[in-house]
Amino acid sequence: MKSIIYVEPSEGKVDPNVKKIVARLRKIPAERRGLIKGITLSHNFKNREEELRELFDELVAVEVPEEYLYNTEVMANLLTDLLEADSPALLFLVFSHLGMELAPTAGMRLGVPTVTGCTDFNIEDGTAEVRRLVYGSKLTISLSVDISRGGVFSIQRGSLKETGAAGTAGAVREASLSALPWDKKWAARKSKVLGLVAEEGGIPEQEDITKAPLLVSVGRGVGGPDNIPLIRTLTDCLKGTLSCSRPVVDNNWLPHHHQVGTSGKTVSPTIYLALGISGQGNHVAGMDTSRIIIAVNKDPGAPIFKIAHYGVVDDLFQIVPELIKQTEVGS
Amino acid sequence: MRVAVCCKAVATDVTADSVSVVDGDLRCNVGELYINEFDEYALEAAMALKKTYSAETFAVTVGSLRSQEALYMALAKGIDNVARINGDTSHPELVAGALISFLKEIGPQIILVGVQSEDWMGSEVGPYIAEGLGASLGFAVVEITELNDSQVRVKKEIGGGDKTDVILTLPAVLCVQSGIHQLQYVSALRRRKVRDLPVKMWGKLEDIALPDNIKGIMNYRMKEVAAPEGESQAVMIPGDKSEKAKAILEILKKNLSAG
Ligand SMILES: Cc1cc2nc3c(=O)[nH]c(=O)nc-3n(C[C@H](O)[C@H](O)[C@H](O)COP(=O)(O)OP(=O)(O)OC[C@H]3O[C@@H](n4cnc5c(N)ncnc54)[C@H](O)[C@@H]3O)c2cc1C
């Protein structure tokens, strides 16, 4: 049995979630989780060689033609093929857009148990003990997974709290690297990626949410477009920048460049003031590294309070006008 | 052209007391169910295909009688045919297995599924269906730009605000992302009216023979459901609205001026 991690192509450094998965695995005795193997694309390997080699016991960098770099059908083909060669194995992915698509596809092709969006896992003898969130992240369910024939697990971003990927203090690791040439059998048969869609241009600098020290961020709790001006007034009073959760964009209350989260921007401001945002995984993944998170939500059970540093249980329509009033008086 | 939408009725207002694991499955005793938000967007996408391409539309759900709420919403939006597969389960594999059997029978070219359900939050059903039918898969689709007899062209999210432009062969399973179209308002009168329309029961979950790979992926046991572990780290700010606002402004002042 091996534990195999798919390292998604990413800009900059290796995704910290991948490192946390490795760190968690290293805490589990080797006889239960086997060697830790990384699979990545050779295009992703360049400039990250050292970082990746230190992380894994074995590393495979697969050569993929340029035209297929964004093709998820190809990724599913090669991943299941490589998994079959190592069967029985445990496959771990990050619960990203790609991970959401690949985990069930790979699991079903291999016919092995598949659990997505895991927030915690441990490997026992013959089983994996797993937790995942349900019902808008308000509840958690624990599962016992029979891994005798392998398994596929995708891990919710930001959920593992491990620090440092090496796990064992002072261990110096140098993974053996296999460069795997492209194999035509992985080619796409049902899909063709024409390219990336050009990004919307011309975002005013004062609206760039990735650079702002203070984000005033609004969620569905704002109720409708008529209430956005109130939040804009607060943002101006505080000399902050306006950001939001996905439903605000879906409903056309604010344009997409304000969106924080897995399908929006990742932000890390000094202060993130969350107004009427529940705090579900796909939002939190984009802001949980903010230095200070202040959440205003009328539901005391809202998941945002689990990650916030300061919490206010109240109606935002009580708090926001009061914040504006006190700022105006104070200035 | 046939378009099928797989939709689910979900409970949204739950607490740890209203959900439990019974006989290895989740049981939720919250009275009212609503259509899963992502599936409502899938219904809008189906209606757009009906208008542009004169597609014949189907909506199907797997659930108990209560879950017909999702189908009433489908009818109210203008979906042509609805069917329910009887059975109450939260296992996405069982749901997918039942849907695969139904979809094989009606043979749609486009299958629309919400990208995630608000209750299980797993995003598995669409990919399972695509595998089970040998169909192409588009995940997190935000726009359907072209459709002909053999292909569909879509824009799909890949994360971080990026999207790809993709051509998929038919049949295709499209996991629809929220915001693909604006949700159309459906009047209360219209919603009441469609409740008189018959809903076909296509079959029962327990009678449907599951393929072997579905049995393989289900090889796990649900143990227990609870409120998430670990106390909130947050310092809760007490007081009336004026005191709360004052405390927030102090935190801002202290930390922003400190850089
Ligand atoms: C593949 C995928 C990608 C996604 N990408 C993103 C993403 O990039 N960003 C993102 O944000 N989401 C994303 N989502 C959606 C995400 O899962 C949640 O649905 C979304 O974050 C919820 O937004 P919200 O918190 O504003 O709304 P809700 O979850 O509806 O929460 C609203 C909150 O407002 C509170 N509230 C209501 N009224 C008031 C009031 N008057 N005063 C105070 N509080 C009030 C409520 O108690 C509730 O907690 C994605 C989902 C998927 C499946």
Short mmCIF file of N, CA and C in Angstrom, two decimals, chain B residues 20-165:
data_model
loop_
_atom_site.label_atom_id
_atom_site.label_comp_id
_atom_site.label_asym_id
_atom_site.label_seq_id
_atom_site.Cartn_x
_atom_site.Cartn_y
_atom_site.Cartn_z
N SER B 20 -29.20 12.66 12.32
CA SER B 20 -28.51 11.56 13.00
C SER B 20 -28.19 10.46 11.99
N VAL B 21 -27.33 9.54 12.40
CA VAL B 21 -27.04 8.40 11.53
C VAL B 21 -27.91 7.23 12.01
N VAL B 22 -28.75 6.74 11.11
CA VAL B 22 -29.62 5.59 11.43
C VAL B 22 -29.39 4.53 10.36
N ASP B 23 -29.10 3.33 10.77
CA ASP B 23 -28.83 2.22 9.84
C ASP B 23 -27.83 2.61 8.76
N GLY B 24 -26.78 3.29 9.18
CA GLY B 24 -25.70 3.61 8.24
C GLY B 24 -26.03 4.70 7.24
N ASP B 25 -27.08 5.46 7.49
CA ASP B 25 -27.42 6.55 6.56
C ASP B 25 -27.85 7.77 7.36
N LEU B 26 -27.73 8.95 6.76
CA LEU B 26 -28.14 10.17 7.46
C LEU B 26 -29.65 10.30 7.46
N ARG B 27 -30.21 10.60 8.60
CA ARG B 27 -31.65 10.87 8.68
C ARG B 27 -31.82 12.29 9.22
N CYS B 28 -32.66 13.06 8.53
CA CYS B 28 -32.87 14.45 8.92
C CYS B 28 -34.35 14.66 9.20
N ASN B 29 -34.69 15.13 10.40
CA ASN B 29 -36.12 15.27 10.70
C ASN B 29 -36.62 16.71 10.61
N VAL B 30 -35.95 17.51 9.77
CA VAL B 30 -36.44 18.87 9.53
C VAL B 30 -37.59 18.78 8.54
N GLY B 31 -38.71 19.45 8.85
CA GLY B 31 -39.93 19.30 8.06
C GLY B 31 -39.82 19.73 6.62
N GLU B 32 -39.41 20.98 6.40
CA GLU B 32 -39.52 21.50 5.04
C GLU B 32 -38.25 21.29 4.23
N LEU B 33 -38.43 20.90 2.97
CA LEU B 33 -37.29 20.75 2.08
C LEU B 33 -37.40 21.78 0.95
N TYR B 34 -36.25 22.21 0.47
CA TYR B 34 -36.19 23.19 -0.62
C TYR B 34 -35.31 22.62 -1.72
N ILE B 35 -35.48 23.17 -2.92
CA ILE B 35 -34.59 22.70 -3.98
C ILE B 35 -33.16 23.16 -3.67
N ASN B 36 -32.20 22.26 -3.87
CA ASN B 36 -30.79 22.58 -3.71
C ASN B 36 -30.45 23.76 -4.61
N GLU B 37 -29.80 24.78 -4.06
CA GLU B 37 -29.59 26.02 -4.81
C GLU B 37 -28.86 25.78 -6.14
N PHE B 38 -27.82 24.96 -6.12
CA PHE B 38 -27.06 24.73 -7.36
C PHE B 38 -27.93 24.04 -8.42
N ASP B 39 -28.89 23.19 -7.96
CA ASP B 39 -29.79 22.51 -8.91
C ASP B 39 -30.79 23.49 -9.51
N GLU B 40 -31.14 24.51 -8.73
CA GLU B 40 -32.06 25.52 -9.28
C GLU B 40 -31.37 26.23 -10.45
N TYR B 41 -30.08 26.48 -10.30
CA TYR B 41 -29.34 27.07 -11.42
C TYR B 41 -29.31 26.09 -12.61
N ALA B 42 -29.21 24.79 -12.32
CA ALA B 42 -29.22 23.79 -13.40
C ALA B 42 -30.56 23.82 -14.14
N LEU B 43 -31.64 24.03 -13.39
CA LEU B 43 -32.96 24.14 -14.03
C LEU B 43 -33.01 25.36 -14.95
N GLU B 44 -32.42 26.48 -14.49
CA GLU B 44 -32.40 27.68 -15.34
C GLU B 44 -31.63 27.40 -16.63
N ALA B 45 -30.52 26.66 -16.50
CA ALA B 45 -29.72 26.34 -17.69
C ALA B 45 -30.54 25.47 -18.65
N ALA B 46 -31.32 24.54 -18.09
CA ALA B 46 -32.16 23.67 -18.93
C ALA B 46 -33.22 24.51 -19.66
N MET B 47 -33.81 25.46 -18.93
CA MET B 47 -34.83 26.30 -19.54
C MET B 47 -34.24 27.14 -20.67
N ALA B 48 -33.00 27.59 -20.49
CA ALA B 48 -32.35 28.38 -21.55
C ALA B 48 -32.14 27.49 -22.78
N LEU B 49 -31.78 26.22 -22.57
CA LEU B 49 -31.58 25.31 -23.71
C LEU B 49 -32.92 25.00 -24.38
N LYS B 50 -33.95 24.94 -23.57
CA LYS B 50 -35.29 24.70 -24.15
C LYS B 50 -35.66 25.87 -25.07
N LYS B 51 -35.40 27.07 -24.61
CA LYS B 51 -35.77 28.26 -25.40
C LYS B 51 -34.92 28.35 -26.67
N THR B 52 -33.62 28.17 -26.54
CA THR B 52 -32.73 28.39 -27.69
C THR B 52 -32.75 27.22 -28.68
N TYR B 53 -32.83 26.00 -28.16
CA TYR B 53 -32.66 24.84 -29.04
C TYR B 53 -33.92 23.96 -29.09
N SER B 54 -35.02 24.46 -28.54
CA SER B 54 -36.28 23.70 -28.48
C SER B 54 -36.05 22.32 -27.85
N ALA B 55 -35.19 22.25 -26.87
CA ALA B 55 -34.90 20.96 -26.23
C ALA B 55 -36.11 20.48 -25.44
N GLU B 56 -36.27 19.15 -25.42
CA GLU B 56 -37.29 18.56 -24.55
C GLU B 56 -36.63 18.37 -23.18
N THR B 57 -37.28 18.84 -22.13
CA THR B 57 -36.61 18.85 -20.82
C THR B 57 -37.25 17.87 -19.83
N PHE B 58 -36.36 17.25 -19.04
CA PHE B 58 -36.76 16.30 -17.99
C PHE B 58 -36.11 16.74 -16.68
N ALA B 59 -36.83 16.58 -15.58
CA ALA B 59 -36.19 16.74 -14.27
C ALA B 59 -36.44 15.47 -13.48
N VAL B 60 -35.41 15.02 -12.77
CA VAL B 60 -35.54 13.78 -12.00
C VAL B 60 -34.92 13.98 -10.63
N THR B 61 -35.56 13.38 -9.63
CA THR B 61 -34.98 13.42 -8.30
C THR B 61 -35.02 12.03 -7.68
N VAL B 62 -34.10 11.78 -6.77
CA VAL B 62 -34.14 10.54 -5.98
C VAL B 62 -34.50 10.97 -4.56
N GLY B 63 -35.61 10.48 -4.06
CA GLY B 63 -35.98 10.88 -2.71
C GLY B 63 -37.36 10.39 -2.33
N SER B 64 -37.73 10.76 -1.11
CA SER B 64 -39.06 10.38 -0.63
C SER B 64 -40.09 11.37 -1.20
N LEU B 65 -41.35 11.15 -0.84
CA LEU B 65 -42.43 12.01 -1.33
C LEU B 65 -42.13 13.49 -1.06
N ARG B 66 -41.53 13.78 0.10
CA ARG B 66 -41.24 15.16 0.48
C ARG B 66 -40.31 15.84 -0.53
N SER B 67 -39.48 15.03 -1.18
CA SER B 67 -38.49 15.63 -2.07
C SER B 67 -39.11 16.07 -3.40
N GLN B 68 -40.40 15.80 -3.58
CA GLN B 68 -41.06 16.28 -4.80
C GLN B 68 -41.04 17.80 -4.90
N GLU B 69 -40.73 18.48 -3.79
CA GLU B 69 -40.60 19.95 -3.82
C GLU B 69 -39.69 20.38 -4.97
N ALA B 70 -38.59 19.63 -5.14
CA ALA B 70 -37.63 19.99 -6.20
C ALA B 70 -38.30 19.90 -7.57
N LEU B 71 -39.16 18.88 -7.72
CA LEU B 71 -39.82 18.68 -9.02
C LEU B 71 -40.91 19.73 -9.26
N TYR B 72 -41.58 20.14 -8.19
CA TYR B 72 -42.58 21.20 -8.35
C TYR B 72 -41.89 22.49 -8.80
N MET B 73 -40.73 22.75 -8.26
CA MET B 73 -39.98 23.94 -8.70
C MET B 73 -39.64 23.79 -10.19
N ALA B 74 -39.24 22.57 -10.59
CA ALA B 74 -38.90 22.33 -12.00
C ALA B 74 -40.12 22.59 -12.89
N LEU B 75 -41.26 22.06 -12.49
CA LEU B 75 -42.48 22.26 -13.28
C LEU B 75 -42.84 23.75 -13.33
N ALA B 76 -42.72 24.41 -12.20
CA ALA B 76 -43.09 25.83 -12.15
C ALA B 76 -42.20 26.67 -13.06
N LYS B 77 -40.96 26.25 -13.23
CA LYS B 77 -40.05 26.99 -14.11
C LYS B 77 -40.31 26.67 -15.58
N GLY B 78 -41.05 25.56 -15.85
CA GLY B 78 -41.39 25.24 -17.23
C GLY B 78 -40.76 23.97 -17.78
N ILE B 79 -40.17 23.15 -16.91
CA ILE B 79 -39.61 21.86 -17.35
C ILE B 79 -40.78 20.97 -17.83
N ASP B 80 -40.54 20.20 -18.95
CA ASP B 80 -41.65 19.47 -19.58
C ASP B 80 -42.08 18.22 -18.81
N ASN B 81 -41.10 17.43 -18.36
CA ASN B 81 -41.43 16.14 -17.74
C ASN B 81 -40.68 15.99 -16.42
N VAL B 82 -41.35 15.39 -15.43
CA VAL B 82 -40.63 15.16 -14.17
C VAL B 82 -40.83 13.70 -13.72
N ALA B 83 -39.86 13.20 -12.99
CA ALA B 83 -39.96 11.84 -12.46
C ALA B 83 -39.24 11.76 -11.12
N ARG B 84 -39.77 10.90 -10.26
CA ARG B 84 -39.11 10.70 -8.95
C ARG B 84 -38.75 9.23 -8.81
N ILE B 85 -37.54 8.99 -8.34
CA ILE B 85 -37.14 7.62 -7.99
C ILE B 85 -37.29 7.53 -6.48
N ASN B 86 -38.12 6.63 -6.04
CA ASN B 86 -38.46 6.60 -4.61
C ASN B 86 -37.33 5.99 -3.78
N GLY B 87 -37.00 6.65 -2.69
CA GLY B 87 -35.96 6.12 -1.81
C GLY B 87 -35.34 7.27 -1.05
N ASP B 88 -34.92 7.00 0.16
CA ASP B 88 -34.39 8.07 0.99
C ASP B 88 -32.97 7.71 1.38
N THR B 89 -32.01 8.37 0.75
CA THR B 89 -30.62 8.08 1.11
C THR B 89 -29.77 9.33 0.95
N SER B 90 -28.71 9.42 1.73
CA SER B 90 -27.78 10.53 1.54
C SER B 90 -26.50 10.03 0.87
N HIS B 91 -26.44 8.72 0.55
CA HIS B 91 -25.25 8.18 -0.13
C HIS B 91 -25.22 8.68 -1.57
N PRO B 92 -24.24 9.51 -1.93
CA PRO B 92 -24.21 10.02 -3.31
C PRO B 92 -24.06 8.91 -4.34
N GLU B 93 -23.42 7.79 -3.94
CA GLU B 93 -23.20 6.69 -4.89
C GLU B 93 -24.52 6.02 -5.26
N LEU B 94 -25.39 5.84 -4.23
CA LEU B 94 -26.69 5.21 -4.49
C LEU B 94 -27.54 6.12 -5.37
N VAL B 95 -27.50 7.41 -5.05
CA VAL B 95 -28.27 8.38 -5.84
C VAL B 95 -27.78 8.34 -7.29
N ALA B 96 -26.45 8.38 -7.46
CA ALA B 96 -25.89 8.36 -8.81
C ALA B 96 -26.26 7.07 -9.53
N GLY B 97 -26.19 5.94 -8.83
CA GLY B 97 -26.52 4.65 -9.44
C GLY B 97 -27.95 4.64 -9.96
N ALA B 98 -28.88 5.16 -9.16
CA ALA B 98 -30.28 5.19 -9.58
C ALA B 98 -30.46 6.14 -10.77
N LEU B 99 -29.79 7.29 -10.71
CA LEU B 99 -29.92 8.26 -11.81
C LEU B 99 -29.35 7.70 -13.11
N ILE B 100 -28.25 6.95 -13.00
CA ILE B 100 -27.64 6.36 -14.21
C ILE B 100 -28.67 5.44 -14.89
N SER B 101 -29.37 4.62 -14.11
CA SER B 101 -30.37 3.71 -14.69
C SER B 101 -31.46 4.50 -15.40
N PHE B 102 -31.95 5.54 -14.75
CA PHE B 102 -33.01 6.36 -15.34
C PHE B 102 -32.52 7.02 -16.63
N LEU B 103 -31.32 7.60 -16.56
CA LEU B 103 -30.81 8.35 -17.71
C LEU B 103 -30.53 7.44 -18.90
N LYS B 104 -30.12 6.20 -18.61
CA LYS B 104 -29.91 5.24 -19.71
C LYS B 104 -31.22 5.02 -20.45
N GLU B 105 -32.31 5.02 -19.72
CA GLU B 105 -33.61 4.77 -20.35
C GLU B 105 -34.06 5.96 -21.20
N ILE B 106 -33.89 7.19 -20.69
CA ILE B 106 -34.43 8.31 -21.48
C ILE B 106 -33.41 8.88 -22.49
N GLY B 107 -32.15 8.55 -22.34
CA GLY B 107 -31.11 8.91 -23.33
C GLY B 107 -30.96 10.38 -23.66
N PRO B 108 -30.76 11.24 -22.67
CA PRO B 108 -30.56 12.66 -22.99
C PRO B 108 -29.17 12.91 -23.58
N GLN B 109 -29.06 14.01 -24.37
CA GLN B 109 -27.74 14.39 -24.89
C GLN B 109 -27.01 15.26 -23.86
N ILE B 110 -27.78 16.04 -23.11
CA ILE B 110 -27.18 16.89 -22.08
C ILE B 110 -27.79 16.52 -20.72
N ILE B 111 -26.93 16.30 -19.74
CA ILE B 111 -27.39 16.03 -18.37
C ILE B 111 -26.84 17.14 -17.49
N LEU B 112 -27.74 17.86 -16.83
CA LEU B 112 -27.32 18.97 -15.97
C LEU B 112 -27.48 18.56 -14.51
N VAL B 113 -26.46 18.86 -13.74
CA VAL B 113 -26.45 18.52 -12.31
C VAL B 113 -25.89 19.75 -11.58
N GLY B 114 -26.45 20.13 -10.46
CA GLY B 114 -25.85 21.21 -9.67
C GLY B 114 -24.46 20.78 -9.24
N VAL B 115 -23.54 21.73 -9.11
CA VAL B 115 -22.14 21.39 -8.86
C VAL B 115 -21.94 20.76 -7.48
N GLN B 116 -22.86 21.04 -6.56
CA GLN B 116 -22.73 20.50 -5.19
C GLN B 116 -24.10 20.53 -4.53
N SER B 117 -24.32 19.63 -3.56
CA SER B 117 -25.57 19.74 -2.81
C SER B 117 -25.28 20.42 -1.48
N GLU B 118 -26.27 21.17 -1.01
CA GLU B 118 -26.05 21.96 0.21
C GLU B 118 -25.99 21.07 1.45
N ASP B 119 -26.53 19.84 1.35
CA ASP B 119 -26.51 18.97 2.53
C ASP B 119 -25.25 18.09 2.57
N TRP B 120 -24.99 17.30 1.54
CA TRP B 120 -23.83 16.40 1.58
C TRP B 120 -22.52 17.12 1.21
N MET B 121 -22.61 18.14 0.38
CA MET B 121 -21.47 19.02 0.04
C MET B 121 -20.28 18.26 -0.58
N GLY B 122 -20.57 17.24 -1.38
CA GLY B 122 -19.47 16.40 -1.85
C GLY B 122 -19.08 16.56 -3.31
N SER B 123 -19.97 17.10 -4.15
CA SER B 123 -19.70 17.29 -5.59
C SER B 123 -19.37 15.98 -6.32
N GLU B 124 -19.95 14.86 -5.89
CA GLU B 124 -19.60 13.59 -6.54
C GLU B 124 -20.58 13.13 -7.60
N VAL B 125 -21.88 13.50 -7.44
CA VAL B 125 -22.91 12.84 -8.26
C VAL B 125 -22.69 13.06 -9.76
N GLY B 126 -22.36 14.29 -10.16
CA GLY B 126 -22.13 14.57 -11.58
C GLY B 126 -21.02 13.70 -12.16
N PRO B 127 -19.81 13.74 -11.55
CA PRO B 127 -18.73 12.89 -12.07
C PRO B 127 -19.09 11.39 -12.08
N TYR B 128 -19.80 10.91 -11.05
CA TYR B 128 -20.20 9.49 -11.04
C TYR B 128 -21.11 9.18 -12.23
N ILE B 129 -22.06 10.07 -12.48
CA ILE B 129 -22.99 9.84 -13.60
C ILE B 129 -22.22 9.81 -14.92
N ALA B 130 -21.30 10.77 -15.09
CA ALA B 130 -20.53 10.81 -16.34
C ALA B 130 -19.78 9.49 -16.54
N GLU B 131 -19.13 9.01 -15.47
CA GLU B 131 -18.40 7.74 -15.57
C GLU B 131 -19.35 6.59 -15.91
N GLY B 132 -20.48 6.56 -15.19
CA GLY B 132 -21.44 5.46 -15.37
C GLY B 132 -22.04 5.43 -16.77
N LEU B 133 -22.19 6.59 -17.39
CA LEU B 133 -22.79 6.64 -18.73
C LEU B 133 -21.72 6.66 -19.82
N GLY B 134 -20.46 6.78 -19.43
CA GLY B 134 -19.38 6.92 -20.43
C GLY B 134 -19.50 8.26 -21.15
N ALA B 135 -20.06 9.26 -20.47
CA ALA B 135 -20.27 10.57 -21.08
C ALA B 135 -19.09 11.49 -20.80
N SER B 136 -19.02 12.59 -21.54
CA SER B 136 -17.99 13.58 -21.21
C SER B 136 -18.46 14.40 -20.01
N LEU B 137 -17.51 15.10 -19.38
CA LEU B 137 -17.83 15.79 -18.13
C LEU B 137 -17.32 17.22 -18.16
N GLY B 138 -18.20 18.13 -17.80
CA GLY B 138 -17.79 19.53 -17.62
C GLY B 138 -18.13 19.94 -16.20
N PHE B 139 -17.13 20.25 -15.40
CA PHE B 139 -17.37 20.56 -13.98
C PHE B 139 -17.29 22.07 -13.76
N ALA B 140 -18.22 22.58 -12.94
CA ALA B 140 -18.28 24.02 -12.61
C ALA B 140 -18.51 24.86 -13.87
N VAL B 141 -19.53 24.48 -14.62
CA VAL B 141 -19.85 25.18 -15.87
C VAL B 141 -20.56 26.49 -15.56
N VAL B 142 -20.05 27.58 -16.13
CA VAL B 142 -20.66 28.90 -15.88
C VAL B 142 -21.33 29.46 -17.13
N GLU B 143 -21.12 28.81 -18.28
CA GLU B 143 -21.78 29.28 -19.50
C GLU B 143 -21.82 28.15 -20.52
N ILE B 144 -22.98 28.02 -21.19
CA ILE B 144 -23.07 27.07 -22.31
C ILE B 144 -23.13 27.95 -23.55
N THR B 145 -22.08 27.89 -24.37
CA THR B 145 -22.00 28.88 -25.45
C THR B 145 -22.52 28.35 -26.78
N GLU B 146 -22.36 27.05 -27.05
CA GLU B 146 -22.82 26.49 -28.33
C GLU B 146 -23.26 25.06 -28.11
N LEU B 147 -24.21 24.64 -28.91
CA LEU B 147 -24.68 23.25 -28.83
C LEU B 147 -25.09 22.81 -30.22
N ASN B 148 -24.61 21.64 -30.64
CA ASN B 148 -25.13 21.05 -31.89
C ASN B 148 -25.37 19.57 -31.65
N ASP B 149 -25.59 18.80 -32.69
CA ASP B 149 -25.98 17.40 -32.50
C ASP B 149 -24.87 16.53 -31.91
N SER B 150 -23.63 16.98 -32.02
CA SER B 150 -22.56 16.11 -31.54
C SER B 150 -21.72 16.72 -30.42
N GLN B 151 -21.80 18.05 -30.23
CA GLN B 151 -20.89 18.69 -29.26
C GLN B 151 -21.57 19.82 -28.50
N VAL B 152 -21.02 20.10 -27.33
CA VAL B 152 -21.44 21.29 -26.60
C VAL B 152 -20.17 22.05 -26.22
N ARG B 153 -20.25 23.39 -26.29
CA ARG B 153 -19.10 24.21 -25.91
C ARG B 153 -19.47 24.98 -24.66
N VAL B 154 -18.59 24.91 -23.66
CA VAL B 154 -18.90 25.53 -22.37
C VAL B 154 -17.70 26.33 -21.85
N LYS B 155 -18.00 27.24 -20.92
CA LYS B 155 -16.94 27.85 -20.13
C LYS B 155 -17.04 27.26 -18.74
N LYS B 156 -15.92 26.83 -18.22
CA LYS B 156 -15.94 26.22 -16.88
C LYS B 156 -14.88 26.86 -15.99
N GLU B 157 -15.22 26.96 -14.71
CA GLU B 157 -14.26 27.49 -13.75
C GLU B 157 -13.18 26.45 -13.48
N ILE B 158 -11.96 26.94 -13.29
CA ILE B 158 -10.91 26.00 -12.85
C ILE B 158 -10.30 26.45 -11.52
N GLY B 159 -10.89 27.48 -10.93
CA GLY B 159 -10.41 27.97 -9.63
C GLY B 159 -9.58 29.22 -9.76
N GLY B 160 -9.50 29.96 -8.66
CA GLY B 160 -8.70 31.18 -8.62
C GLY B 160 -9.19 32.26 -9.57
N GLY B 161 -10.45 32.19 -9.96
CA GLY B 161 -11.02 33.20 -10.86
C GLY B 161 -10.79 32.88 -12.33
N ASP B 162 -10.08 31.77 -12.62
CA ASP B 162 -9.80 31.41 -14.02
C ASP B 162 -10.87 30.49 -14.59
N LYS B 163 -11.00 30.56 -15.92
CA LYS B 163 -11.97 29.71 -16.63
C LYS B 163 -11.32 29.16 -17.89
N THR B 164 -11.81 27.99 -18.31
CA THR B 164 -11.37 27.48 -19.61
C THR B 164 -12.58 27.39 -20.55
N ASP B 165 -12.26 27.42 -21.84
CA ASP B 165 -13.24 27.31 -22.90
C ASP B 165 -13.10 25.88 -23.44
#
